[in-house]
Coordinates of C-alpha atoms and ligand atoms in Angstrom, one line a residue:
M980 CA -0.1 -0.3 0.2
L981 CA 1.1 3.5 -0.4
T982 CA 1.4 5.5 2.5
S983 CA 3.6 8.5 3.5
T984 CA 5.2 7.0 6.5
G985 CA 5.5 4.7 4.0
L986 CA 7.4 7.0 0.7
E987 CA 9.4 8.5 4.0
N988 CA 10.8 4.7 4.7
L989 CA 12.6 4.8 1.1
R990 CA 16.0 5.3 2.7
G991 CA 18.2 7.6 0.9
I992 CA 15.6 8.5 -2.5
H993 CA 14.5 11.6 -2.5
I994 CA 10.8 11.9 -3.8
D995 CA 10.3 15.3 -5.4
E996 CA 7.1 14.9 -6.5
C997 CA 5.2 12.2 -6.0
I998 CA 2.8 11.2 -9.2
V999 CA 1.5 7.7 -8.9
T1000 CA -2.0 7.2 -8.9
I1001 CA -3.5 3.6 -7.9
V1002 CA -6.3 2.2 -9.6
Q1003 CA -7.0 -0.4 -6.5
A1004 CA -11.5 -0.7 -6.3
F1005 CA -11.2 -4.5 -6.7
T1006 CA -15.2 -5.6 -7.8
P1007 CA -15.4 -9.3 -6.6
S1008 CA -15.3 -11.0 -9.7
D1009 CA -19.1 -13.0 -10.4
P1010 CA -19.3 -16.9 -11.1
I1011 CA -20.0 -15.7 -14.8
S1012 CA -16.4 -13.5 -15.2
R1013 CA -14.5 -16.2 -14.1
L1014 CA -12.7 -18.6 -16.7
T1015 CA -13.9 -20.1 -19.2
G1016 CA -12.9 -23.0 -22.6
H1017 CA -11.4 -25.8 -22.0
D1018 CA -7.9 -23.7 -21.8
W1019 CA -9.6 -22.2 -18.7
W1020 CA -6.5 -23.5 -15.9
R1021 CA -4.2 -21.6 -17.5
G1022 CA -4.3 -18.0 -15.5
A1023 CA -6.4 -19.7 -12.7
I1024 CA -6.1 -19.3 -9.1
G1025 CA -5.7 -21.7 -7.1
Y1026 CA -6.6 -22.3 -3.7
E1027 CA -5.2 -25.9 -0.9
V1028 CA -7.8 -27.1 1.8
Y1029 CA -6.7 -29.2 4.2
V1030 CA -9.4 -31.4 4.8
R1031 CA -8.6 -32.0 8.6
S1032 CA -8.3 -28.7 9.5
F1033 CA -10.5 -26.4 7.5
A1034 CA -13.9 -26.5 9.1
D1035 CA -15.2 -29.4 11.7
S1036 CA -19.3 -29.4 10.4
N1037 CA -20.5 -32.4 13.7
G1038 CA -18.3 -31.6 16.2
D1039 CA -15.7 -34.2 16.2
G1040 CA -13.1 -32.0 16.1
I1041 CA -12.0 -32.9 12.3
G1042 CA -12.5 -31.1 9.3
D1043 CA -15.0 -32.7 7.1
L1044 CA -16.7 -31.7 3.4
P1045 CA -20.0 -30.2 5.1
G1046 CA -17.0 -27.9 6.7
I1047 CA -15.6 -27.1 3.6
T1048 CA -19.7 -26.2 1.3
Q1049 CA -20.4 -24.2 4.5
R1050 CA -16.7 -21.3 4.0
L1051 CA -17.3 -21.8 -0.1
A1052 CA -18.9 -18.6 0.2
Y1053 CA -15.7 -17.2 1.8
L1054 CA -13.3 -18.4 -0.7
A1055 CA -15.8 -17.3 -3.4
E1056 CA -15.2 -14.0 -1.7
L1057 CA -11.3 -14.1 -1.7
G1058 CA -11.8 -14.8 -5.7
V1059 CA -10.0 -18.1 -6.1
D1060 CA -11.0 -19.9 -8.8
V1061 CA -10.3 -23.9 -7.6
V1062 CA -9.9 -25.5 -4.7
W1063 CA -7.6 -28.2 -4.0
I1064 CA -9.2 -30.5 -1.5
T1065 CA -7.2 -33.2 -0.2
P1066 CA -7.5 -36.7 0.1
F1067 CA -11.2 -37.0 2.0
F1068 CA -11.3 -41.2 1.3
R1069 CA -11.8 -43.7 3.8
S1070 CA -8.3 -44.4 4.9
P1071 CA -7.3 -45.4 7.8
G1072 CA -5.3 -42.1 8.6
F1073 CA -1.3 -43.5 9.3
D1074 CA -0.5 -40.6 7.3
H1075 CA -3.6 -38.4 7.5
G1076 CA -5.6 -39.7 4.0
Y1077 CA -2.7 -39.9 2.1
D1078 CA -3.0 -44.3 2.9
V1079 CA -6.0 -44.4 0.5
A1080 CA -8.3 -48.1 1.6
D1081 CA -11.2 -46.5 -0.7
Y1082 CA -11.0 -44.0 -4.0
C1083 CA -14.2 -43.8 -4.7
D1084 CA -15.6 -43.1 -1.4
V1085 CA -15.8 -40.7 1.5
D1086 CA -13.7 -41.5 5.3
P1087 CA -16.7 -40.9 7.4
Q1088 CA -15.0 -38.5 9.3
H1089 CA -15.1 -36.9 6.7
G1090 CA -18.7 -37.2 5.6
T1091 CA -20.1 -39.0 2.7
L1092 CA -20.8 -39.2 -1.1
A1093 CA -23.5 -37.3 -0.6
D1094 CA -21.7 -34.5 0.8
W1095 CA -19.2 -34.7 -1.7
D1096 CA -22.6 -33.3 -4.2
R1097 CA -23.4 -31.1 -2.2
L1098 CA -19.8 -29.7 -2.0
S1099 CA -19.9 -30.0 -5.9
I1100 CA -23.0 -28.0 -6.5
E1101 CA -23.0 -25.2 -4.1
A1102 CA -19.0 -25.0 -5.7
K1103 CA -20.7 -24.7 -9.4
R1104 CA -23.6 -22.6 -7.8
L1105 CA -20.8 -20.0 -6.4
G1106 CA -18.9 -20.3 -10.2
L1107 CA -15.4 -22.7 -7.7
R1108 CA -14.0 -25.9 -9.5
L1109 CA -13.0 -28.7 -7.6
F1110 CA -9.3 -30.7 -7.3
V1111 CA -9.6 -33.8 -6.1
D1112 CA -6.9 -35.2 -4.6
V1113 CA -5.2 -38.6 -6.2
V1114 CA -2.9 -40.4 -4.6
P1115 CA -1.4 -42.9 -7.3
N1116 CA 1.9 -44.0 -5.9
H1117 CA 0.4 -46.4 -3.7
T1118 CA -2.2 -47.4 -1.6
S1119 CA -3.0 -48.0 2.2
S1120 CA -2.1 -51.4 3.7
A1121 CA -5.7 -52.0 4.6
H1122 CA -6.8 -51.6 0.1
V1123 CA -8.8 -54.9 -1.1
W1124 CA -6.1 -54.8 -3.9
F1125 CA -3.1 -55.2 -1.5
E1126 CA -5.0 -57.5 1.3
A1127 CA -5.8 -59.8 -1.8
A1128 CA -1.8 -59.3 -2.8
V1129 CA -0.9 -60.6 0.3
N1130 CA -3.6 -63.1 1.0
D1131 CA -3.0 -65.1 -2.2
P1132 CA 0.4 -64.7 -3.8
A1133 CA -0.5 -66.2 -7.4
G1134 CA -3.8 -63.9 -7.4
P1135 CA -4.2 -61.1 -9.8
Y1136 CA -3.9 -58.3 -6.9
R1137 CA 0.4 -59.5 -6.2
D1138 CA 1.6 -57.6 -9.4
Y1139 CA -0.5 -54.6 -8.5
Y1140 CA 2.6 -53.7 -6.0
L1141 CA 6.3 -54.2 -6.3
W1142 CA 8.1 -57.5 -4.7
R1143 CA 11.1 -58.3 -4.9
D1144 CA 13.4 -61.3 -3.3
P1145 CA 15.8 -60.6 -0.2
A1146 CA 19.3 -59.2 -0.6
P1147 CA 21.7 -62.4 -0.7
D1148 CA 21.6 -61.5 3.5
G1149 CA 18.5 -61.8 3.9
G1150 CA 17.6 -57.5 4.1
P1151 CA 16.2 -55.4 1.9
P1152 CA 16.7 -55.7 -1.4
N1153 CA 18.8 -52.7 -2.3
N1154 CA 19.2 -49.3 -0.6
W1155 CA 16.1 -47.3 -1.0
V1156 CA 15.3 -45.7 1.9
S1157 CA 11.6 -44.2 2.7
H1158 CA 11.0 -40.5 3.2
F1159 CA 9.3 -41.7 6.6
G1160 CA 12.9 -43.1 7.5
G1161 CA 14.0 -46.0 7.5
P1162 CA 14.5 -48.7 4.1
A1163 CA 11.8 -48.7 2.2
W1164 CA 10.9 -52.2 2.2
T1165 CA 9.2 -54.6 4.1
L1166 CA 8.6 -58.2 4.3
D1167 CA 5.1 -59.1 2.7
P1168 CA 2.9 -60.0 6.2
G1169 CA 2.0 -63.2 4.7
G1170 CA 5.0 -64.9 5.4
S1171 CA 6.3 -66.0 1.4
G1172 CA 9.9 -64.4 2.7
Q1173 CA 9.4 -61.4 0.0
Y1174 CA 10.2 -57.6 0.4
Y1175 CA 7.5 -55.1 -0.5
C1176 CA 8.9 -51.6 -1.9
H1177 CA 6.8 -48.1 0.5
L1178 CA 8.8 -44.9 -0.4
F1179 CA 6.7 -43.8 2.5
L1180 CA 5.0 -45.3 5.6
P1181 CA 5.1 -49.6 5.9
E1182 CA 2.1 -48.8 5.4
Q1183 CA 1.5 -46.8 2.5
P1184 CA 3.0 -49.9 -0.4
D1185 CA 3.4 -48.4 -3.3
L1186 CA 1.4 -49.3 -6.6
N1187 CA 3.6 -51.0 -9.6
W1188 CA 2.9 -48.7 -12.8
A1189 CA 4.3 -51.1 -15.1
N1190 CA 1.7 -53.7 -14.2
P1191 CA -0.9 -52.2 -17.3
R1192 CA -3.9 -52.8 -15.0
V1193 CA -3.2 -50.0 -12.3
M1194 CA -3.6 -47.9 -15.1
E1195 CA -6.8 -49.5 -16.2
E1196 CA -7.4 -48.8 -12.0
F1197 CA -6.9 -45.4 -11.7
A1198 CA -9.0 -44.3 -15.0
G1199 CA -12.0 -45.4 -13.4
I1200 CA -11.0 -43.7 -10.6
L1201 CA -10.8 -40.5 -12.9
R1202 CA -13.8 -41.0 -14.6
F1203 CA -15.8 -41.5 -11.1
W1204 CA -15.0 -38.4 -9.8
A1205 CA -15.0 -36.3 -13.2
D1206 CA -18.6 -37.9 -13.5
R1207 CA -19.3 -37.0 -9.2
G1208 CA -18.4 -33.2 -10.3
A1209 CA -14.6 -32.8 -10.1
D1210 CA -13.3 -30.4 -12.4
G1211 CA -9.5 -32.3 -11.7
F1212 CA -6.6 -33.6 -10.2
R1213 CA -4.0 -33.0 -8.3
I1214 CA -1.9 -35.9 -8.4
D1215 CA 0.5 -36.8 -5.6
V1216 CA 4.0 -38.2 -5.0
A1217 CA 3.9 -37.9 -9.4
H1218 CA 7.5 -37.5 -9.7
G1219 CA 7.6 -41.3 -8.3
L1220 CA 4.7 -43.8 -10.3
C1221 CA 7.2 -45.4 -12.0
K1222 CA 10.2 -47.2 -11.0
D1223 CA 13.7 -48.5 -12.9
P1224 CA 12.5 -52.3 -13.5
S1225 CA 16.5 -52.8 -12.7
F1226 CA 15.8 -52.4 -9.0
A1227 CA 19.2 -51.1 -8.7
D1228 CA 20.9 -48.8 -5.5
N1229 CA 20.5 -45.1 -5.6
P1230 CA 23.6 -43.3 -5.5
Q1231 CA 24.6 -42.5 -2.1
L1232 CA 25.7 -38.6 -1.8
R1233 CA 26.6 -38.0 1.9
P1234 CA 26.9 -40.1 4.6
V1235 CA 23.9 -41.1 6.8
T1236 CA 23.9 -40.8 10.6
P1237 CA 21.9 -41.3 13.4
G1238 CA 19.6 -39.0 14.6
M1239 CA 19.3 -37.4 11.1
H1240 CA 15.5 -36.3 10.6
P1241 CA 14.1 -38.8 7.6
M1242 CA 14.2 -36.2 4.8
Q1243 CA 18.0 -35.5 5.1
V1244 CA 18.4 -39.0 5.1
F1245 CA 16.7 -39.3 2.1
T1246 CA 18.2 -36.4 0.6
A1247 CA 21.6 -38.0 1.2
F1248 CA 21.3 -39.9 -2.2
E1249 CA 20.2 -39.6 -5.4
H1250 CA 17.0 -40.9 -6.7
V1251 CA 17.8 -41.9 -10.1
H1252 CA 16.0 -45.9 -10.1
D1253 CA 13.2 -44.9 -7.6
L1254 CA 11.9 -41.6 -8.4
H1255 CA 11.3 -39.3 -11.5
R1256 CA 12.0 -41.3 -14.5
R1257 CA 11.0 -41.1 -17.7
E1258 CA 8.5 -44.0 -18.1
T1259 CA 6.1 -41.6 -15.4
A1260 CA 6.4 -38.8 -18.2
M1261 CA 5.0 -41.5 -20.4
M1262 CA 2.6 -42.1 -18.4
F1263 CA 0.9 -39.4 -18.4
R1264 CA 0.2 -39.1 -21.9
Q1265 CA -2.4 -42.4 -20.3
W1266 CA -3.5 -40.0 -17.7
R1267 CA -3.9 -37.3 -19.9
T1268 CA -6.5 -39.2 -22.6
V1269 CA -8.2 -39.9 -19.5
A1270 CA -8.2 -36.4 -19.0
D1271 CA -9.1 -34.8 -22.0
E1272 CA -12.2 -37.3 -22.4
A1273 CA -13.8 -36.5 -19.1
G1274 CA -12.7 -32.5 -19.3
S1275 CA -10.5 -32.8 -16.2
V1276 CA -7.3 -30.6 -15.5
L1277 CA -4.5 -32.7 -14.1
V1278 CA -1.5 -31.2 -11.7
G1279 CA 0.9 -33.2 -11.0
E1280 CA 3.2 -32.7 -7.0
M1281 CA 6.6 -32.5 -8.8
D1282 CA 9.5 -33.0 -7.3
T1283 CA 11.7 -33.3 -10.1
R1284 CA 14.4 -31.0 -9.0
S1285 CA 15.7 -30.8 -13.3
V1286 CA 13.6 -28.5 -15.1
D1287 CA 13.9 -30.8 -18.1
R1288 CA 12.4 -33.4 -16.6
F1289 CA 9.6 -31.4 -15.3
A1290 CA 9.1 -30.2 -18.9
E1291 CA 9.0 -33.8 -20.2
F1292 CA 6.1 -34.8 -17.4
V1293 CA 3.7 -32.1 -19.0
G1294 CA 4.9 -32.8 -22.6
G1295 CA 4.0 -29.6 -24.3
G1296 CA 0.2 -30.2 -23.5
T1297 CA 0.0 -34.3 -24.4
A1298 CA 1.1 -35.1 -20.7
L1299 CA 0.0 -33.3 -17.0
H1300 CA -1.6 -29.5 -18.0
A1301 CA 0.6 -28.6 -15.0
G1302 CA 2.8 -29.0 -11.5
F1303 CA 3.5 -27.8 -9.1
V1304 CA 7.5 -25.9 -8.6
L1305 CA 7.8 -27.5 -5.8
Q1306 CA 11.2 -26.5 -4.4
L1307 CA 10.0 -22.6 -4.3
G1308 CA 7.0 -23.8 -1.5
T1309 CA 10.4 -25.3 0.5
E1310 CA 13.3 -22.7 1.1
G1311 CA 14.1 -20.1 3.1
W1312 CA 14.1 -16.5 2.0
N1313 CA 16.6 -16.0 -1.7
P1314 CA 15.6 -14.1 -3.7
A1315 CA 18.0 -14.8 -6.8
R1316 CA 17.7 -18.0 -7.0
V1317 CA 14.4 -17.7 -6.6
L1318 CA 13.9 -15.8 -9.5
D1319 CA 17.0 -17.9 -11.0
T1320 CA 14.1 -21.3 -10.9
M1321 CA 11.7 -19.1 -11.7
V1322 CA 12.4 -17.6 -15.0
E1323 CA 14.2 -21.6 -16.1
Y1324 CA 10.8 -23.0 -15.5
Q1325 CA 8.8 -20.4 -17.4
A1326 CA 10.9 -21.1 -20.3
K1327 CA 11.6 -24.6 -20.5
A1328 CA 7.9 -25.4 -19.2
D1329 CA 5.2 -24.4 -21.7
G1330 CA 3.6 -23.0 -19.8
G1331 CA 2.4 -26.0 -17.3
C1332 CA 3.9 -24.3 -14.2
A1333 CA 2.3 -24.4 -10.3
W1334 CA 3.4 -21.9 -8.5
E1335 CA 3.3 -21.6 -4.7
I1336 CA 4.7 -20.5 -2.1
S1337 CA 3.6 -23.0 0.6
N1338 CA 1.9 -26.3 1.4
H1339 CA 0.4 -28.7 4.1
D1340 CA 4.2 -30.2 4.0
Q1341 CA 6.0 -27.3 3.7
A1342 CA 6.7 -24.6 7.1
R1343 CA 4.6 -21.5 6.4
A1344 CA 6.1 -18.9 4.1
V1345 CA 6.0 -16.0 6.0
S1346 CA 7.7 -18.3 9.2
R1347 CA 10.3 -19.5 6.4
Y1348 CA 10.7 -16.2 4.6
G1349 CA 12.0 -14.4 8.1
G1350 CA 8.9 -14.1 10.3
G1351 CA 6.3 -11.2 11.1
E1352 CA 5.7 -8.1 9.4
Q1353 CA 9.3 -9.2 7.4
G1354 CA 7.6 -12.6 6.2
L1355 CA 4.1 -11.6 5.2
R1356 CA 5.9 -8.5 3.5
R1357 CA 8.4 -10.9 0.9
S1358 CA 5.5 -13.6 1.0
L1359 CA 3.1 -11.2 -0.7
A1360 CA 6.0 -9.3 -3.6
L1361 CA 6.9 -13.1 -4.2
S1362 CA 3.0 -13.9 -5.0
A1363 CA 2.8 -11.0 -7.0
L1364 CA 5.6 -11.7 -9.0
M1365 CA 4.0 -14.7 -9.3
L1366 CA 0.6 -13.7 -10.9
A1367 CA 2.8 -12.7 -14.3
F1368 CA 4.2 -16.2 -14.5
D1369 CA 2.5 -18.6 -17.1
G1370 CA 0.5 -21.0 -15.4
M1371 CA -1.6 -21.2 -12.1
F1372 CA -1.2 -20.1 -8.8
F1373 CA -2.5 -21.6 -5.5
L1374 CA -2.7 -20.4 -1.8
Y1375 CA -2.4 -22.3 0.9
Q1376 CA -5.0 -21.9 3.7
G1377 CA -4.4 -19.8 6.1
E1378 CA -1.4 -18.4 3.3
E1379 CA -4.6 -15.4 2.8
L1380 CA -4.2 -14.3 6.5
G1381 CA -0.5 -14.3 7.4
L1382 CA -0.4 -17.1 9.7
P1383 CA 3.0 -18.3 10.7
D1384 CA 3.8 -22.0 11.7
A1385 CA 1.3 -22.6 14.1
V1386 CA 2.8 -23.7 18.0
L1387 CA 2.1 -26.9 18.7
T1388 CA 0.9 -27.8 22.3
G1389 CA -0.4 -31.8 22.1
E1390 CA 1.4 -34.7 20.2
V1391 CA 2.9 -34.5 16.9
A1392 CA 0.0 -36.3 14.7
D1393 CA 2.7 -36.7 11.3
P1394 CA 4.6 -39.5 11.1
M1395 CA 7.6 -38.7 9.5
S1396 CA 8.1 -37.2 13.0
A1397 CA 6.3 -39.0 15.3
R1398 CA 7.9 -42.3 14.0
N1399 CA 11.6 -41.1 13.7
G1400 CA 12.4 -39.9 17.4
E1401 CA 11.4 -37.4 20.2
G1402 CA 12.2 -33.7 18.1
M1403 CA 12.6 -33.7 14.6
W1404 CA 11.2 -31.2 12.4
S1405 CA 7.1 -31.9 11.5
R1406 CA 4.7 -30.7 9.0
D1407 CA 2.3 -30.6 11.8
V1408 CA 3.2 -26.5 11.6
A1409 CA 1.7 -26.1 8.7
R1410 CA -1.9 -27.8 9.1
G1411 CA -2.7 -26.1 12.6
P1412 CA -6.9 -25.4 12.7
M1413 CA -7.9 -22.6 10.5
P1414 CA -8.6 -19.2 12.7
W1415 CA -12.2 -18.4 11.9
T1416 CA -13.2 -16.6 15.0
T1417 CA -11.9 -15.2 18.2
G1418 CA -13.8 -17.8 19.7
P1419 CA -13.0 -21.3 21.9
L1420 CA -10.9 -23.2 19.4
H1421 CA -11.2 -20.2 16.8
G1422 CA -14.0 -21.7 15.6
F1423 CA -13.1 -24.5 13.8
T1424 CA -14.0 -26.8 15.9
T1425 CA -17.3 -27.5 18.4
A1426 CA -15.6 -30.0 20.5
G1427 CA -13.3 -29.7 23.0
E1428 CA -10.7 -30.3 21.5
A1429 CA -8.9 -30.0 17.6
W1430 CA -7.6 -33.0 16.6
L1431 CA -4.4 -30.9 16.7
R1432 CA -3.6 -29.1 19.2
T1433 CA -2.4 -25.6 18.9
A1434 CA -1.7 -22.1 20.9
P1435 CA -4.7 -19.8 20.4
L1436 CA -3.9 -17.3 17.8
P1437 CA -3.9 -13.7 18.0
P1438 CA -6.7 -12.1 17.2
A1439 CA -5.8 -10.0 14.3
L1440 CA -4.6 -13.3 12.5
T1441 CA -8.7 -14.6 12.5
V1442 CA -10.9 -14.9 9.4
E1443 CA -13.4 -12.5 11.5
H1444 CA -11.0 -9.9 12.1
Q1445 CA -9.5 -9.9 8.9
L1446 CA -12.8 -9.3 7.0
D1447 CA -13.6 -6.4 8.6
D1448 CA -10.2 -4.6 8.4
G1449 CA -10.1 -3.3 5.0
D1450 CA -6.2 -3.2 5.5
S1451 CA -5.5 -7.1 6.5
T1452 CA -4.0 -9.7 5.0
W1453 CA -6.7 -11.0 3.6
H1454 CA -7.7 -8.4 1.8
Q1455 CA -4.5 -8.0 0.5
Y1456 CA -4.7 -11.1 -0.5
R1457 CA -8.2 -10.6 -2.4
A1458 CA -6.6 -7.8 -4.4
L1459 CA -3.9 -9.8 -5.4
V1460 CA -5.8 -12.6 -6.7
G1461 CA -8.3 -10.4 -8.5
L1462 CA -5.8 -8.8 -10.2
R1463 CA -5.5 -11.6 -12.3
K1464 CA -9.1 -11.0 -13.1
Q1465 CA -8.9 -7.6 -14.1
Y1466 CA -5.5 -7.8 -16.2
P1467 CA -6.0 -11.4 -17.9
L1468 CA -3.3 -9.4 -20.2
L1469 CA -1.1 -10.5 -16.9
W1470 CA -1.0 -13.8 -17.7
Q1471 CA -2.4 -13.8 -21.4
A1472 CA 0.1 -11.1 -22.9
P1473 CA 3.8 -12.3 -24.7
F1474 CA 6.4 -12.6 -20.8
S1475 CA 9.7 -10.4 -21.5
A1476 CA 11.5 -10.2 -18.7
T1477 CA 14.8 -8.3 -17.6
R1478 CA 16.9 -8.3 -14.4
P1479 CA 18.5 -5.2 -13.4
R1480 CA 19.7 -7.0 -10.7
P1481 CA 20.9 -10.9 -8.8
D1482 CA 17.0 -10.1 -6.8
A1483 CA 15.5 -7.9 -9.1
L1484 CA 13.6 -8.8 -11.8
I1485 CA 10.7 -6.8 -14.8
V1486 CA 7.9 -8.8 -16.3
R1487 CA 7.3 -6.7 -19.4
R1488 CA 2.7 -8.7 -20.7
G1489 CA 2.0 -6.3 -23.9
P1490 CA 0.8 -3.1 -21.7
L1491 CA 1.6 -3.8 -18.0
A1492 CA 4.8 -4.0 -16.1
V1493 CA 5.7 -6.1 -13.2
V1494 CA 8.1 -4.6 -10.9
A1495 CA 9.7 -7.5 -8.4
D1496 CA 12.5 -6.0 -5.9
L1497 CA 12.4 -9.1 -4.0
G1498 CA 15.9 -7.6 -2.2
A1499 CA 16.3 -5.2 0.3
E1500 CA 17.4 -2.5 -1.5
P1501 CA 14.9 0.0 -3.3
L1502 CA 15.1 -0.5 -6.7
Q1503 CA 14.6 2.8 -9.1
V1504 CA 13.6 1.7 -12.8
E1505 CA 13.9 4.1 -15.9
G1506 CA 11.8 3.6 -18.8
L1507 CA 8.5 3.7 -17.1
S1508 CA 7.5 7.4 -16.6
G1509 CA 3.9 8.2 -17.6
A1510 CA 2.7 4.7 -16.3
T1511 CA 0.0 4.6 -13.6
L1512 CA 0.7 2.2 -10.8
L1513 CA -1.8 -0.6 -10.6
H1514 CA -1.2 -1.8 -7.9
S1515 CA 1.7 -2.9 -5.3
T1516 CA 2.9 -4.8 -1.9
G1517 CA 4.9 -1.9 -0.4
D1518 CA 5.9 1.0 -1.3
T1519 CA 6.0 2.1 -4.7
A1520 CA 6.5 6.2 -5.9
T1521 CA 7.2 7.6 -9.5
Q1522 CA 9.5 10.4 -9.7
S1523 CA 9.5 12.9 -12.7
G1524 CA 12.3 12.6 -13.8
S1525 CA 14.5 10.0 -12.7
G1526 CA 11.8 7.5 -13.2
V1527 CA 10.2 4.9 -10.5
V1528 CA 11.3 3.3 -6.9
V1529 CA 10.3 0.3 -5.8
A1530 CA 10.8 -0.1 -2.3
G1531 CA 12.7 -3.1 -1.0
E1532 CA 10.9 -6.6 -1.2
T1533 CA 8.2 -5.1 -3.4
T1534 CA 6.5 -5.7 -6.1
A1535 CA 4.1 -3.6 -8.7
L1536 CA 2.2 -3.4 -11.3
F1537 CA 2.8 -0.6 -13.9
H1538 CA 0.2 0.2 -17.1
M1539 CA 2.2 1.5 -19.5
P1540 CA 1.3 4.5 -21.6
E1541 CA -0.4 4.0 -25.2
Ligands
GLC396 C1 2.2 -35.9 -1.0 C2 1.4 -35.5 0.3 C3 2.4 -36.0 1.5 C4 2.5 -36.8 1.7 C5 2.8 -37.7 0.8 C6 2.8 -39.1 1.0 O1 3.7 -35.6 -1.1 O2 1.7 -34.8 -0.4 O3 1.2 -35.2 2.4 O4 2.9 -37.3 2.9 O5 2.9 -37.5 -0.6 O6 1.3 -39.8 0.2

């Protein structure tokens, strides 16, 4: 926001004449003006709902589908286009829904299929699209396929999973490790003497994507949800489906020592044989055929770290529609590195990026970026820049309120931490219940306790306060989200970019210019004289004679004169 106090704070810069115009009055996007056509997802804004923690309608302390339905109007008011809901299928819950026992039914703790239908109808009424979070890398060990695979080793389901004989010493067949600690192999509970593969918990056996019947099963699952109103799918661990048929050891990059966090152990190996396989990229061409028939959009969770492999996964429009550029949501504040990554993906990923700065698996962006006002300023500046890049942009629930990491007051729930000893960092910090009100448990639940116990938040961080305060973080995000509707050229006009400093980027889109100064010092930009300032996440001023000055950690959007 432009304020006179803010202008004075631009250290060392003399503002001789302020000629700024802010065209800010954004009106809520009505459903009719929302994105249409088969390419509707380009330029869409998504919002991730972590179902357990969004809204509890029945007072059991766990979020559910009717709770989401009740709060859809809140999301429509924020202006997002897509709501991605984390898994709500039948599940024993060892990984909070990412261990699926039945892909075509709703877990009773989250509601019923009829609740999904009501949610879908209400979403359509409000002009919102729904993404279902499908989990194809693994099932739950309680899935009937796995039970049949164990109980009948000669039967058709055995080959739905990955079985290998032990190494000569009787141990696991290779050196693959699980993301959640320990080897990626567990002995067959059926007593065959073979091991089965699991890149996550032993209760999450990996599927065998070399078996065409697995693809057939998932084609049916996609059609099931598309027929019931899903507009698209977030694909869990999309980079993991196919394994190298050689099952060779992964190269080890660093030593592994006792007490290391499981993710440190995991990244001590180069995952060339268990993840990021070219065969998986090819597999997504089959997914795309199914999705195109169903009119669905596919967005992969893609932790590939290689832009070339990422580009293969989106396949120039023949495989996934888009993939999350996951590394941006995991790192601390490193502007030059973030900009390097964004520019590279923009250049090579055929418009197939889904941008985000946080999700349910990482520390919250505000905390990662330094906390407090600083963390919020940085989050807003980076998000605003992402809006000028091709592809989708996703908010994670609570990001629109500027929530920091939750302070946990009870047991750790995240299995990645709970199963690996005291004091391990846990993903729970990003999974605290939504603070709707200043009332008990922030209006998330009427139960005496939420499923995850977290310290109460200051009233100023609640939805109740922020909706009423025109200067709140929520209103700043709503204005940001609105920019893509108000100025569609922001993602539609040809993209070009210049890098005035390693930590700054200027994007041109037709008559629009987006100046992102992610560094600490103000950025003076020539060549924008006469430009109209449409939006700024921090202090921005135009000066006669000497161009525009954008404060550090600020992104500003300008309209150039005709
Ligand atoms: C994905 C999910 C994460 C889950 C894991 C295993 O990374 O985002 O929450 O634990 O897959 O399914």
